[in-house]
Amino acid sequence: MQKITFSSPQKVIDSLKNNVKLAVFAINERGEPILRVSDMKLQSSSMFHSPVGILEPALSYARTHYNKDIKLEDASSLCDISPSYFSRLFSKTFNVGFNAYVISLRLDNAKFLLRNTNRSVVSIAYDSGYVDCGYFNKLFKKHIGSTPLEYRHREEL
């Protein structure tokens, strides 16, 4: 292994873009490496991607698993970033929090099922990720402006 000292962050980025594998060490006061902190490779580093690219694993998971219990911590781990950074980045990128995004996916699914099926509200609530139908009704009314049954009857006209 050869020791290279970089004079700027851009030189680190250029090295990574050229597929140079870097090992980052903590050093003592004499400049000697004492602890390997991490390995860096461009393919696994999220610092070169757009915010949407960084968040895409969580977005994709949420779109396909909205009916499951999705925790912010799990979503952030899919993106290989901390929960606090994930939350800030998500809110900044989409102007809505992650939990609100999941709620909108669930309610969109519920609205689709209410318009296109004759299934019960309880069944639709469950398939949309809600085990408590009362909570589902309350949330639906808060966000949509009517109860699920009122929405279904309004859409039938």
Tab-separated table of C-alpha atoms in Angstrom:
chain	number	residue	atom	x	y	z
A	1	MET	CA	0.000	0.000	0.000
A	2	GLN	CA	1.319	3.391	-0.886
A	3	LYS	CA	0.768	6.545	1.180
A	4	ILE	CA	-0.708	9.473	-0.723
A	5	THR	CA	-1.575	12.803	0.822
A	6	PHE	CA	-4.230	14.817	-0.954
A	7	SER	CA	-4.078	18.585	-0.924
A	8	SER	CA	-7.764	19.102	-1.730
A	9	PRO	CA	-11.086	17.269	-1.634
A	10	GLN	CA	-11.254	17.496	-5.435
A	11	LYS	CA	-8.116	15.336	-5.716
A	12	VAL	CA	-9.832	12.672	-3.593
A	13	ILE	CA	-12.886	12.841	-5.857
A	14	ASP	CA	-10.722	12.611	-8.988
A	15	SER	CA	-8.935	9.554	-7.587
A	16	LEU	CA	-12.224	7.858	-6.794
A	17	LYS	CA	-13.534	8.615	-10.286
A	18	ASN	CA	-10.410	6.886	-11.652
A	19	ASN	CA	-11.300	3.799	-9.576
A	20	VAL	CA	-8.401	4.238	-7.179
A	21	LYS	CA	-9.343	2.449	-3.971
A	22	LEU	CA	-8.627	4.613	-0.972
A	23	ALA	CA	-8.219	3.581	2.639
A	24	VAL	CA	-8.787	6.330	5.166
A	25	PHE	CA	-6.784	6.176	8.393
A	26	ALA	CA	-6.789	8.100	11.609
A	27	ILE	CA	-3.262	9.287	12.339
A	28	ASN	CA	-1.349	10.085	15.502
A	29	GLU	CA	0.540	13.322	16.211
A	30	ARG	CA	3.588	11.999	14.297
A	31	GLY	CA	1.482	11.410	11.178
A	32	GLU	CA	1.533	7.626	11.508
A	33	PRO	CA	-1.626	5.651	10.688
A	34	ILE	CA	-3.161	4.163	13.823
A	35	LEU	CA	-6.675	3.116	12.809
A	36	ARG	CA	-8.305	2.215	9.531
A	37	VAL	CA	-11.487	4.287	9.379
A	38	SER	CA	-13.027	3.192	6.092
A	39	ASP	CA	-12.513	2.072	2.534
A	40	MET	CA	-13.851	4.304	-0.197
A	41	LYS	CA	-14.872	3.350	-3.702
A	42	LEU	CA	-16.802	5.440	-6.193
A	43	GLN	CA	-19.358	2.703	-6.792
A	44	SER	CA	-20.416	2.571	-3.154
A	45	SER	CA	-20.077	6.241	-2.346
A	46	SER	CA	-23.276	8.269	-2.386
A	47	MET	CA	-21.509	11.632	-2.335
A	48	PHE	CA	-21.382	11.791	-6.146
A	49	HIS	CA	-25.074	11.199	-6.781
A	50	SER	CA	-28.004	13.574	-6.923
A	51	PRO	CA	-30.293	13.696	-3.881
A	52	VAL	CA	-32.961	11.740	-5.770
A	53	GLY	CA	-30.339	9.137	-6.714
A	54	ILE	CA	-29.279	8.807	-3.099
A	55	LEU	CA	-32.906	8.428	-1.967
A	56	GLU	CA	-34.019	6.116	-4.789
A	57	PRO	CA	-33.624	2.835	-2.851
A	58	ALA	CA	-35.992	4.126	-0.159
A	59	LEU	CA	-38.413	5.591	-2.715
A	60	SER	CA	-38.524	2.330	-4.623
A	61	TYR	CA	-39.018	0.309	-1.454
A	62	ALA	CA	-41.805	2.618	-0.251
A	63	ARG	CA	-43.610	2.434	-3.615
A	64	THR	CA	-43.659	-1.358	-3.512
A	65	HIS	CA	-44.069	-1.925	0.246
A	66	TYR	CA	-46.316	0.987	1.329
A	67	ASN	CA	-48.709	-1.534	2.888
A	68	LYS	CA	-45.998	-2.717	5.310
A	69	ASP	CA	-44.633	-0.994	8.401
A	70	ILE	CA	-41.891	1.234	6.988
A	71	LYS	CA	-39.616	2.863	9.531
A	72	LEU	CA	-37.489	5.882	8.689
A	73	GLU	CA	-34.452	4.054	10.098
A	74	ASP	CA	-34.993	1.157	7.694
A	75	ALA	CA	-35.436	3.505	4.741
A	76	SER	CA	-32.259	5.402	5.613
A	77	SER	CA	-30.271	2.171	5.885
A	78	LEU	CA	-31.375	1.239	2.355
A	79	CYS	CA	-29.687	4.452	1.217
A	80	ASP	CA	-26.574	3.909	3.369
A	81	ILE	CA	-27.030	7.220	5.180
A	82	SER	CA	-27.922	8.154	8.740
A	83	PRO	CA	-31.594	8.576	9.700
A	84	SER	CA	-31.121	12.268	10.512
A	85	TYR	CA	-29.387	13.011	7.193
A	86	PHE	CA	-31.997	10.940	5.348
A	87	SER	CA	-34.792	12.910	6.971
A	88	ARG	CA	-33.207	16.288	6.153
A	89	LEU	CA	-32.333	15.293	2.589
A	90	PHE	CA	-35.783	13.831	1.919
A	91	SER	CA	-37.574	16.909	3.254
A	92	LYS	CA	-35.299	19.290	1.373
A	93	THR	CA	-35.592	17.342	-1.898
A	94	PHE	CA	-39.352	16.680	-1.901
A	95	ASN	CA	-40.707	19.387	0.429
A	96	VAL	CA	-42.431	16.691	2.460
A	97	GLY	CA	-41.253	14.334	5.174
A	98	PHE	CA	-40.756	10.631	4.548
A	99	ASN	CA	-43.686	9.589	6.737
A	100	ALA	CA	-45.980	12.027	4.903
A	101	TYR	CA	-44.756	10.541	1.611
A	102	VAL	CA	-45.661	7.023	2.775
A	103	ILE	CA	-49.085	8.260	3.929
A	104	SER	CA	-49.699	9.781	0.486
A	105	LEU	CA	-48.771	6.478	-1.204
A	106	ARG	CA	-51.161	4.611	1.082
A	107	LEU	CA	-54.009	7.071	0.568
A	108	ASP	CA	-53.505	7.059	-3.208
A	109	ASN	CA	-53.838	3.278	-3.127
A	110	ALA	CA	-56.944	3.520	-0.949
A	111	LYS	CA	-58.538	6.076	-3.299
A	112	PHE	CA	-57.825	3.816	-6.283
A	113	LEU	CA	-59.403	0.819	-4.540
A	114	LEU	CA	-62.426	2.860	-3.412
A	115	ARG	CA	-63.028	4.046	-6.994
A	116	ASN	CA	-62.416	0.729	-8.728
A	117	THR	CA	-63.619	-2.022	-6.391
A	118	ASN	CA	-66.551	-2.818	-4.150
A	119	ARG	CA	-64.314	-4.050	-1.348
A	120	SER	CA	-65.062	-3.029	2.215
A	121	VAL	CA	-63.347	-0.030	3.779
A	122	VAL	CA	-61.806	-2.345	6.380
A	123	SER	CA	-60.246	-4.493	3.646
A	124	ILE	CA	-58.999	-1.435	1.747
A	125	ALA	CA	-57.543	0.055	4.932
A	126	TYR	CA	-55.677	-3.169	5.650
A	127	ASP	CA	-54.360	-3.481	2.079
A	128	SER	CA	-53.219	0.129	2.236
A	129	GLY	CA	-51.109	-0.496	5.319
A	130	TYR	CA	-53.501	0.354	8.159
A	131	VAL	CA	-54.506	-2.241	10.741
A	132	ASP	CA	-56.717	0.238	12.624
A	133	CYS	CA	-59.704	1.158	10.451
A	134	GLY	CA	-60.666	4.013	12.779
A	135	TYR	CA	-57.256	5.581	12.348
A	136	PHE	CA	-57.477	5.045	8.591
A	137	ASN	CA	-60.876	6.812	8.481
A	138	LYS	CA	-59.549	9.723	10.547
A	139	LEU	CA	-56.411	10.072	8.407
A	140	PHE	CA	-58.388	9.752	5.176
A	141	LYS	CA	-60.799	12.503	6.229
A	142	LYS	CA	-57.943	14.758	7.347
A	143	HIS	CA	-56.044	14.452	4.046
A	144	ILE	CA	-58.840	13.917	1.504
A	145	GLY	CA	-61.621	15.931	3.130
A	146	SER	CA	-64.197	13.163	3.360
A	147	THR	CA	-64.579	9.710	4.832
A	148	PRO	CA	-63.700	6.770	2.616
A	149	LEU	CA	-67.394	5.936	2.041
A	150	GLU	CA	-68.227	9.545	1.192
A	151	TYR	CA	-65.308	9.552	-1.234
A	152	ARG	CA	-66.525	6.340	-2.860
A	153	HIS	CA	-70.075	7.693	-3.293
A	154	ARG	CA	-68.804	11.031	-4.641
A	155	GLU	CA	-66.578	9.259	-7.178
A	156	GLU	CA	-69.451	7.022	-8.359
A	157	LEU	CA	-71.458	10.029	-9.542
